[in-house]
CSV table of C-alpha atoms in Angstrom, one decimal:
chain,number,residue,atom,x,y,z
A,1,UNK,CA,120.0,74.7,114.1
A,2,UNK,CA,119.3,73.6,110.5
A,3,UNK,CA,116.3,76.6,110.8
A,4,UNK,CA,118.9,79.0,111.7
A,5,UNK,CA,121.6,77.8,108.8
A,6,UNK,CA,119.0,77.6,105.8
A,7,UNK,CA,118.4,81.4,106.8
A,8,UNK,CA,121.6,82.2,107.0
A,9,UNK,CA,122.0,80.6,103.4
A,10,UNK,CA,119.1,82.4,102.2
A,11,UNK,CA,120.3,85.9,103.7
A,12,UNK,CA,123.6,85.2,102.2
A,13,UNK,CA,121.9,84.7,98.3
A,14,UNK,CA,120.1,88.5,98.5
A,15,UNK,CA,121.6,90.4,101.5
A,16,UNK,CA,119.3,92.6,100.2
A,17,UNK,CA,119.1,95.3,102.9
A,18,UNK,CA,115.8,97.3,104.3
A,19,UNK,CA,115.2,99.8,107.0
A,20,UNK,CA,113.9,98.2,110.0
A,21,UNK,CA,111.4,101.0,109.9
A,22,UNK,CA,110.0,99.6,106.5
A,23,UNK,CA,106.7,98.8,105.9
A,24,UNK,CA,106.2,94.8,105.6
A,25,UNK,CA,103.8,92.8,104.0
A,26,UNK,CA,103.7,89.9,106.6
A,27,UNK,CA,101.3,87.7,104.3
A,28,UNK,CA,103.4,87.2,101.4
A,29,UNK,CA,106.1,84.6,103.4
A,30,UNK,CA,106.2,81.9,101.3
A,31,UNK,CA,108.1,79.8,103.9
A,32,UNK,CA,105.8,79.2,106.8
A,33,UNK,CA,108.6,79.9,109.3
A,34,UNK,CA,111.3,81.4,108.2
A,35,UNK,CA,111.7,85.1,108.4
A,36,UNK,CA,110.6,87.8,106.1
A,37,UNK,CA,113.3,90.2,107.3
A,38,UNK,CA,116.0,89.9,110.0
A,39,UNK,CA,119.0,91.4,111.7
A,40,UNK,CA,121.5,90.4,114.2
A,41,UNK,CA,123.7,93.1,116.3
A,42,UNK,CA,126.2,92.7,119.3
A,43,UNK,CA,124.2,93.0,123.1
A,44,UNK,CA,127.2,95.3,123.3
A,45,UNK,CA,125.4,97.9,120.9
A,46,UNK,CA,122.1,97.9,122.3
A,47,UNK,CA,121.4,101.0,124.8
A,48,UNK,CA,117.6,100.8,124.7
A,49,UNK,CA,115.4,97.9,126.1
A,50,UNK,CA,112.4,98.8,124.4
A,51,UNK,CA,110.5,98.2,120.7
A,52,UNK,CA,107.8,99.9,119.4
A,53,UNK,CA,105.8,99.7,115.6
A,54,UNK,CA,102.4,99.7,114.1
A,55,UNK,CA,100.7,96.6,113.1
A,56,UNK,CA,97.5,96.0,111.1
A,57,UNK,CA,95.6,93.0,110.6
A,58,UNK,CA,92.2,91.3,109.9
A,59,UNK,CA,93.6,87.9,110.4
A,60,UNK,CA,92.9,86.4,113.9
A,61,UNK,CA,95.9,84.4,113.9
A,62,UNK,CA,99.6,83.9,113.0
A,63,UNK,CA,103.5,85.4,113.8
A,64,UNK,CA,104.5,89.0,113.8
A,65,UNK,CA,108.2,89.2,115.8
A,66,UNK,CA,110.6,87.0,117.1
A,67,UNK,CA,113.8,88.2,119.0
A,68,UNK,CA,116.4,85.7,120.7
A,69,UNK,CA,120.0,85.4,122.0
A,70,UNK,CA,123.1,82.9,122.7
A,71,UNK,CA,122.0,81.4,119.2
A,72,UNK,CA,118.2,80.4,120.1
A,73,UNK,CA,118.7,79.7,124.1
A,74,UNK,CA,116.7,82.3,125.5
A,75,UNK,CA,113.6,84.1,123.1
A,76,UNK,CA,110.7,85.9,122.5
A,77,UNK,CA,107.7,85.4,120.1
A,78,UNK,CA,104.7,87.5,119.4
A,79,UNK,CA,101.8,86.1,117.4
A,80,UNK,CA,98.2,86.6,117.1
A,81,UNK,CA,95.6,83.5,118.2
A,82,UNK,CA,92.1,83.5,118.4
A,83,UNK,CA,92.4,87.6,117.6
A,84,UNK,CA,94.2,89.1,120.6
A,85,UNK,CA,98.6,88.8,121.2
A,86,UNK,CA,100.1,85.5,122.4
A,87,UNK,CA,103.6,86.2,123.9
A,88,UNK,CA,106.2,83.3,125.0
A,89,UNK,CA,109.2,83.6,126.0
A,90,UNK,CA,112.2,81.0,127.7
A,91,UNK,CA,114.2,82.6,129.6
A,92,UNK,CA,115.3,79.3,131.4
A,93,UNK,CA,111.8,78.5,131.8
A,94,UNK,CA,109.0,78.4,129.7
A,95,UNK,CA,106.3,81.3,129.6
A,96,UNK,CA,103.3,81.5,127.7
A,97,UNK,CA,100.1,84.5,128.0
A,98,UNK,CA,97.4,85.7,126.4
A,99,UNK,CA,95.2,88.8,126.5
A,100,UNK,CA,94.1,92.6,126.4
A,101,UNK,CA,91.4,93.5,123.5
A,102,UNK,CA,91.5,91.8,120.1
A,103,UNK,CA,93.1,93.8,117.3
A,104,UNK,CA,92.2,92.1,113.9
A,105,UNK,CA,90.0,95.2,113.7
A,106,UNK,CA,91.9,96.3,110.4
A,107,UNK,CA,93.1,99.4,112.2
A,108,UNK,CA,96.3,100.3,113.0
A,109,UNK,CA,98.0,99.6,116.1
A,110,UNK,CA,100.9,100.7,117.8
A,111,UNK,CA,102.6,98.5,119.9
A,112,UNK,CA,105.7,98.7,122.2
A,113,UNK,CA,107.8,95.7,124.0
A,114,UNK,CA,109.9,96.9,126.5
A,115,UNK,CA,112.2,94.7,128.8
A,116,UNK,CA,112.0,96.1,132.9
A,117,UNK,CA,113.8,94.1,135.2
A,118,UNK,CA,112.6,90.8,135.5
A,119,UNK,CA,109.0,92.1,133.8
A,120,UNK,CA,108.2,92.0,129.7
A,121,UNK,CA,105.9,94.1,129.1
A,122,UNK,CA,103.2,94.5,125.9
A,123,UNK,CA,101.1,97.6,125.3
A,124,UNK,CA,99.1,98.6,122.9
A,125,UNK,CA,97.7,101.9,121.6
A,126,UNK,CA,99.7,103.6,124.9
A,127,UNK,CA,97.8,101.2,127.4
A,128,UNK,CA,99.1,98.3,129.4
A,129,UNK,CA,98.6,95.3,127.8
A,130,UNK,CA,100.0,92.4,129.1
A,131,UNK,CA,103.1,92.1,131.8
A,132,UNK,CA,104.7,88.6,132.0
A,133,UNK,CA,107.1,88.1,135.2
A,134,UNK,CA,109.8,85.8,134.7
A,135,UNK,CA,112.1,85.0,137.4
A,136,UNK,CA,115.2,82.5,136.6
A,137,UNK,CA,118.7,82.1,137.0
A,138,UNK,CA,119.1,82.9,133.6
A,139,UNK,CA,117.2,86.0,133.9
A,140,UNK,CA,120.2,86.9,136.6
A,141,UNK,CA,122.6,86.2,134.2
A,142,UNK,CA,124.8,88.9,132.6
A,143,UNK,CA,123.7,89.0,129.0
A,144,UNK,CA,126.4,88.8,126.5
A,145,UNK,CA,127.1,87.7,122.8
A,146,UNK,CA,124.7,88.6,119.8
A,147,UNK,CA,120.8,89.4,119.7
A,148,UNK,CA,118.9,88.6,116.7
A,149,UNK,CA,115.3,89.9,115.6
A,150,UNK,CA,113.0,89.0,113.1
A,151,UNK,CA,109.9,89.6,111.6
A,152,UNK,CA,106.9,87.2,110.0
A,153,UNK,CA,109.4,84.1,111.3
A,154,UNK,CA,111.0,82.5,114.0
A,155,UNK,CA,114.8,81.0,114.3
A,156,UNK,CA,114.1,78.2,116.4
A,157,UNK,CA,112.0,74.8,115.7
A,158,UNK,CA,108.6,75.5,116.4
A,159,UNK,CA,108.1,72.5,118.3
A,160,UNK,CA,109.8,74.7,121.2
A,161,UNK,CA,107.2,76.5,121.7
A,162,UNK,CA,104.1,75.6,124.7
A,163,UNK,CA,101.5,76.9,122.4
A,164,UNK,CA,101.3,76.0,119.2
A,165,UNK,CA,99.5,78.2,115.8
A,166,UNK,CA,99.3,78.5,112.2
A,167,UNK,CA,102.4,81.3,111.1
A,168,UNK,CA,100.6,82.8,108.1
A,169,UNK,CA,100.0,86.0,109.0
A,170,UNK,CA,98.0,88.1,106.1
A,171,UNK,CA,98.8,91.5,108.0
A,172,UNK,CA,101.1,94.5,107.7
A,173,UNK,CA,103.8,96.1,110.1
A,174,UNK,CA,105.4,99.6,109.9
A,175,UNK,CA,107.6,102.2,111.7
A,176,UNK,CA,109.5,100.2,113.8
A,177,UNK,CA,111.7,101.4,116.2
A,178,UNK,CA,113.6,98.3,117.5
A,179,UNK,CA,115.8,98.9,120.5
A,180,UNK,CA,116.9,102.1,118.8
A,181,UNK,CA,119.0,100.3,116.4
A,182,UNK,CA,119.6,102.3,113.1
A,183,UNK,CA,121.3,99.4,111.3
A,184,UNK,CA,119.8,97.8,108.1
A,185,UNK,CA,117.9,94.2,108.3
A,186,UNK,CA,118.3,91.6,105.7
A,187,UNK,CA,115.3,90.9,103.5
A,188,UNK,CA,114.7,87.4,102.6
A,189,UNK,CA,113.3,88.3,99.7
A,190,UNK,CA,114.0,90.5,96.7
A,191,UNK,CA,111.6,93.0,96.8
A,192,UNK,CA,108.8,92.9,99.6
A,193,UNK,CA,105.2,93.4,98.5
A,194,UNK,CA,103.5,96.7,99.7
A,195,UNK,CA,100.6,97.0,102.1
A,196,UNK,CA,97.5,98.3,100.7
A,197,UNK,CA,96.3,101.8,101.8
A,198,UNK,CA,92.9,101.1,103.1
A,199,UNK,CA,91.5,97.5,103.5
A,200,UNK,CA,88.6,95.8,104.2
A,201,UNK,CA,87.6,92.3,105.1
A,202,UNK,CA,87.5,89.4,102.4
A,203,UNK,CA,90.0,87.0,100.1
A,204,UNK,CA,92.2,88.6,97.8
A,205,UNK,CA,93.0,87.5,94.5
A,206,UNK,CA,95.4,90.0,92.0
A,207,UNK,CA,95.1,87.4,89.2
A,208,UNK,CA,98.0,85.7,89.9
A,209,UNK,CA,97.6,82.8,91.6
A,210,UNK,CA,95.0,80.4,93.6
A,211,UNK,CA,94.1,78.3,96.9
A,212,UNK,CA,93.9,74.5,96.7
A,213,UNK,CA,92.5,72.7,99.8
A,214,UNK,CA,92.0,68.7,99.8
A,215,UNK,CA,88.5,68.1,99.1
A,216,UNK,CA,89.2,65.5,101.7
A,217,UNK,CA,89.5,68.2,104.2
A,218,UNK,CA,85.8,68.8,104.3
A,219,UNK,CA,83.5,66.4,106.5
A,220,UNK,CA,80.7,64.4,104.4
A,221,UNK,CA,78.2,62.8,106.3
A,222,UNK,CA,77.0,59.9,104.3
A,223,UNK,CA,75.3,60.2,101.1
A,224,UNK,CA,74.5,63.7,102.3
A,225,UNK,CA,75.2,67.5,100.1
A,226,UNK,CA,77.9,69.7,100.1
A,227,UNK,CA,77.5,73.4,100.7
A,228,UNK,CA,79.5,76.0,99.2
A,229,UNK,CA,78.8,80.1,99.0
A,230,UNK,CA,80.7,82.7,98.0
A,231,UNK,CA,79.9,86.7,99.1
A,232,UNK,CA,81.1,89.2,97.2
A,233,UNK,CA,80.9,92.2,94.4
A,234,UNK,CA,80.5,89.8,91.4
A,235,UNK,CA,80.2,92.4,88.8
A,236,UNK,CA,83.9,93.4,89.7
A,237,UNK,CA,85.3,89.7,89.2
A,238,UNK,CA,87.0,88.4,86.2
A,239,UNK,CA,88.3,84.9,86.2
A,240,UNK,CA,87.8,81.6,87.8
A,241,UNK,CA,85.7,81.9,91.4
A,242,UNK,CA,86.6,77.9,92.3
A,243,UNK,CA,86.9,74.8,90.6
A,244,UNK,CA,86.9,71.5,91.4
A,245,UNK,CA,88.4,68.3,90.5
A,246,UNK,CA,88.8,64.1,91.4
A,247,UNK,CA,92.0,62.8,91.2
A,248,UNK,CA,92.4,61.2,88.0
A,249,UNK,CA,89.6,62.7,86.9
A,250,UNK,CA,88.4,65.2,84.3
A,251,UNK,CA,87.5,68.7,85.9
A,252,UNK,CA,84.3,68.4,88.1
A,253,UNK,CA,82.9,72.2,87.8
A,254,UNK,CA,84.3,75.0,87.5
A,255,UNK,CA,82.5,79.3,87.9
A,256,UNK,CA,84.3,81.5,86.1
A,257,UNK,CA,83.6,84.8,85.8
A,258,UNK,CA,84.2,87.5,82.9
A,259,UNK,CA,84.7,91.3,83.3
A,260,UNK,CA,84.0,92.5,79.5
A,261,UNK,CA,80.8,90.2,79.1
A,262,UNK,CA,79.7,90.8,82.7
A,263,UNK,CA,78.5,86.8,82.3
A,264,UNK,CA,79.4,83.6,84.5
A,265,UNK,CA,79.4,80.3,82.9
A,266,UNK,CA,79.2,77.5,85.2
A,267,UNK,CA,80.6,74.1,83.8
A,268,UNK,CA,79.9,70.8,85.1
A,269,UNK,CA,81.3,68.3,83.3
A,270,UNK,CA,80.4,67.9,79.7
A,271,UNK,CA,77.1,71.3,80.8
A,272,UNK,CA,77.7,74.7,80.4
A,273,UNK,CA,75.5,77.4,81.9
A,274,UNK,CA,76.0,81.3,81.7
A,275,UNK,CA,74.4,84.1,83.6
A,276,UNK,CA,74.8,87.5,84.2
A,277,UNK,CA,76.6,88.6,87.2
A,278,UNK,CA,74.4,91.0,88.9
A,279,UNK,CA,74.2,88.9,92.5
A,280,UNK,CA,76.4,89.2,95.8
A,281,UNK,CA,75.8,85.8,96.9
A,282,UNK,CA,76.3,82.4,95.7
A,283,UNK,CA,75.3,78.8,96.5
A,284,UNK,CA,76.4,75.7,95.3
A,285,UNK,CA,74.8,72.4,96.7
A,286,UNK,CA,76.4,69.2,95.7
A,287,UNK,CA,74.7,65.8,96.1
A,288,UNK,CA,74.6,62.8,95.5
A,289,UNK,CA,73.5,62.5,92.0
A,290,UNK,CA,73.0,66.3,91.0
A,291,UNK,CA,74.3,69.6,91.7
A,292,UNK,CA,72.4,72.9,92.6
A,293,UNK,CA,73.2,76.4,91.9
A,294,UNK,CA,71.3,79.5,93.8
A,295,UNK,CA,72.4,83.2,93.2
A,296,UNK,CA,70.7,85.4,95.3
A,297,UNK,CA,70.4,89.4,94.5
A,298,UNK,CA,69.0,91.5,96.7
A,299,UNK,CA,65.1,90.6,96.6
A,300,UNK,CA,65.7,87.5,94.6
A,301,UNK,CA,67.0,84.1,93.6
A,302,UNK,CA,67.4,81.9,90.9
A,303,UNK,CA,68.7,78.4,90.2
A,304,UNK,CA,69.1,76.2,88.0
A,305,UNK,CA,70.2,72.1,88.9
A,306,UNK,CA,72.1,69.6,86.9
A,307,UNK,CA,72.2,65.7,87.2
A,308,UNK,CA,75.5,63.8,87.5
A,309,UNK,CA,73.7,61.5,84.2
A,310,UNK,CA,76.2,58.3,83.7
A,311,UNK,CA,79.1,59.9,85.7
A,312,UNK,CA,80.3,59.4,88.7
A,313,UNK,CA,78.1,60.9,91.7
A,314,UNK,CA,79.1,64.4,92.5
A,315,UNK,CA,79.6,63.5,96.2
A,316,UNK,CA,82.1,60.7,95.3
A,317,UNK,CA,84.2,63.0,93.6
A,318,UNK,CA,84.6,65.1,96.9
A,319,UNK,CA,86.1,62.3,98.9
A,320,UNK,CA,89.0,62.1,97.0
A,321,UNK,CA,90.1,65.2,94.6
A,322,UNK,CA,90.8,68.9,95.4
A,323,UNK,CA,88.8,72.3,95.4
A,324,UNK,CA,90.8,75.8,94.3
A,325,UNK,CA,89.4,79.0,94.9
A,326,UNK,CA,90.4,82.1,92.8
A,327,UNK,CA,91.9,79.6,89.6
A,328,UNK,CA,91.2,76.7,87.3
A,329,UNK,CA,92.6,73.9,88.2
A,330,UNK,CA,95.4,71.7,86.0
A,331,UNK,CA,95.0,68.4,84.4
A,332,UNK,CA,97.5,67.1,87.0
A,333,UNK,CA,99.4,68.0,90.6
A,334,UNK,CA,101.7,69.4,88.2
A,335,UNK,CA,100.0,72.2,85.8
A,336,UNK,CA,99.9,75.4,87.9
A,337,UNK,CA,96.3,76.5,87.0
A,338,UNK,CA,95.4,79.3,85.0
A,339,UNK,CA,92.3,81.6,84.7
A,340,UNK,CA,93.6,83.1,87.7
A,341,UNK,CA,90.9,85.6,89.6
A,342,UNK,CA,91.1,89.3,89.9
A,343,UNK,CA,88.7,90.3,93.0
A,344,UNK,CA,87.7,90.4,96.3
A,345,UNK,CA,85.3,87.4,98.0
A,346,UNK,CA,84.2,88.9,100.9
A,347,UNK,CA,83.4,85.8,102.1
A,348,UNK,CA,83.9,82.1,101.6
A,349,UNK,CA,81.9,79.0,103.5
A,350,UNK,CA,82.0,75.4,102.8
A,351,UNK,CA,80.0,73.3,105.0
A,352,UNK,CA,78.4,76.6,106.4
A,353,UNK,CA,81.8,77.5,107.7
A,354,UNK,CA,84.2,80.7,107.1
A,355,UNK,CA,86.9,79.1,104.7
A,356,UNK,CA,90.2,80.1,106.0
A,357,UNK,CA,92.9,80.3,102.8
A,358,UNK,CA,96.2,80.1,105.4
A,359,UNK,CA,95.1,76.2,106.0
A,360,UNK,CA,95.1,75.7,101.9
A,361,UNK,CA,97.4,72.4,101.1
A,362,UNK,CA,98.6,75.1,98.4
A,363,UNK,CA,98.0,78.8,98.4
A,364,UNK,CA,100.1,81.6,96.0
A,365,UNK,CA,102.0,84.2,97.6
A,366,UNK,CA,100.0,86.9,96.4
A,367,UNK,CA,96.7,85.6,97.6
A,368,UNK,CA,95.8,87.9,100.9
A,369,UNK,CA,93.3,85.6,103.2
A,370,UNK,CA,91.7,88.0,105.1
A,371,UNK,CA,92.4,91.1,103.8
A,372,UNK,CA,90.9,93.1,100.4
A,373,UNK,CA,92.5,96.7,98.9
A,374,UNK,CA,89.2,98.8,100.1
């Protein structure tokens, strides 16, 4: 119930008012749960049971519609997990499926939720999808009172759910038709983001904020190195790639690139290196006592290797500090960074695995995970 009052709150601060046709940047929420838009209407009003809208998304997982009624007793959530549509519903019991093809493809789909008898059914592109039967007393029950939708949030506590996932959704939804309804939703925010035309897989960064994990986060195995590599069109960058820092600590390292001089200057510590930008891939090998750098162009690589000298090891610093991506971190929790990055990594791996930004301890609104403007 708290959820459902702080939106309420919030709607009644803007009560800013959008089609429910709009297009809707689903990945820039900076609540994990609450709604990006919403609506509410009388079951009175209601003459169709069926939904339809395009969705587009390269991100395997996270929440794209909600609908409920009597106030959060009986609803419906659609998510992606794993790459293809999760659906759960309680309708006096608890219902929870997954399946038909995976659509983080970066196409557009078009997908329609429609309510037949005691049936919910899901298709997709004009195919079945999935059909979930549900048969309670509840289900029998003549349906009354108000009906309330949402998009990119839910209106219940999450712990309700059977299965749980990660919200963040970096994906985009447009023309929706819901249930025929042609009155305006409430946007939580003042003005949402557009959707980029065309996209393509990577991390976006528009230079405006940054990605801060727990260095913590990543598994060490003794006194062994650290791998991180960046992919991407480095010639295009400008600004800070990552940088890394121990708590208490001076800045670690830090990769920043710059657009006019088409150089990067790598800093570690007290050392400053520069070279030009002409590789797509990136490798940065911390251990114990030094740290490596390998950029790799197409039929060649080159690296260069500094020692930690009277400091403290490289690898200590990573049991207990932080590592942004896409902005230079602050001297403390505090400082927001600066040096943002304007670009597209096309791919991020630390430990020799794809860095997901929706798991960040800290990631700005703007900041697309898994999506670049193509």
């Amino acid at each position: 119930s708290c959820v459902v009052s702080s939106v309420q709150d919030e709607a009644r601060v803007f009560q800013k008012k959008v089609p429910g046709s709009s297009t809707v940047n689903l990945g820039q929420n900076t609540h994990d749960w609450r709604p990006l838009i919403h609506t509410t209407v009388n079951l009175s009003e209601i003459r169709s049971i069926k939904s339809s809208f395009e969705f587009r998304t390269f991100d395997p997982e996270g929440l794209v519609f909600y609908g409920d009624t009597k106030n959060g007793d009986g609803w419906f959530i659609l998510s992606l997990k794993d790459g293809v549509p999760l659906i759960q519903i309680n309708k006096g019991v608890l219902i929870s499926v997954a399946g038909t093809p995976r659509l983080n493809d970066g196409k557009w789909h078009t997908m329609e939720v429609s309510n037949q008898g005691k049936f919910v059914n899901l298709e997709v592109d004009g195919t079945g999808g999935l059909v979930v039967g549900i048969h309670s007393k509840q289900m029998e029950e003549v349906i009354y009172g108000k009906l309330r939708l949402a998009l990119g949030g839910i209106l219940i506590s999450k712990e309700k759910m059977i299965v749980q996932f990660n919200p963040k959704m970096d994906g985009c939804v447009r023309k929706g038709n819901w249930l025929n309804l042609t009155s305006p939703w409430v946007a939580e925010a003042d003005e949402l983001q557009p959707c980029y035309e065309n996209i393509q897989p990577g991390s976006y960064f528009p230079g405006t904020g940054f990605a801060i994990f727990n260095t913590s986060d990543f598994q060490i195995d003794g006194d062994h190195e650290v791998h991180i590599e960046l992919w991407g069109d480095f010639s295009q960058m400008d600004g800070t790639l990552l940088s890394i820092k121990a708590d208490g600590e001076e800045l670690m390292f830090s990769v920043v690139a710059d657009n006019n001089t088409k150089n990067f200057t790598f800093t570690s510590r007290e050392e400053v290196f520069t070279m030009k930008n002409t590789f797509k891939r990136l490798q940065i090998k911390f251990l114990k006592d030094s740290l490596r750098v390998v950029k790799h162009e197409e039929e060649s690589s080159a690296d260069f290797s500094v020692s930690a000298g009277s400091n403290t090891g490289y690898l200590s610093a990573w049991r207990d500090g932080h590592l942004a991506i896409g902005g230079l971190l602050g001297e403390n929790d505090d400082d927001v960074g600066s040096q943002f990055l304007t670009g597209c990594l096309e791919k991020i791996q630390v430990q020799g695995k794809d860095l997901d930004l929706d798991l960040a301890r800290v990631k700005h609104v703007s900041v697309s995970s898994h999506s670049c403007p193509a």
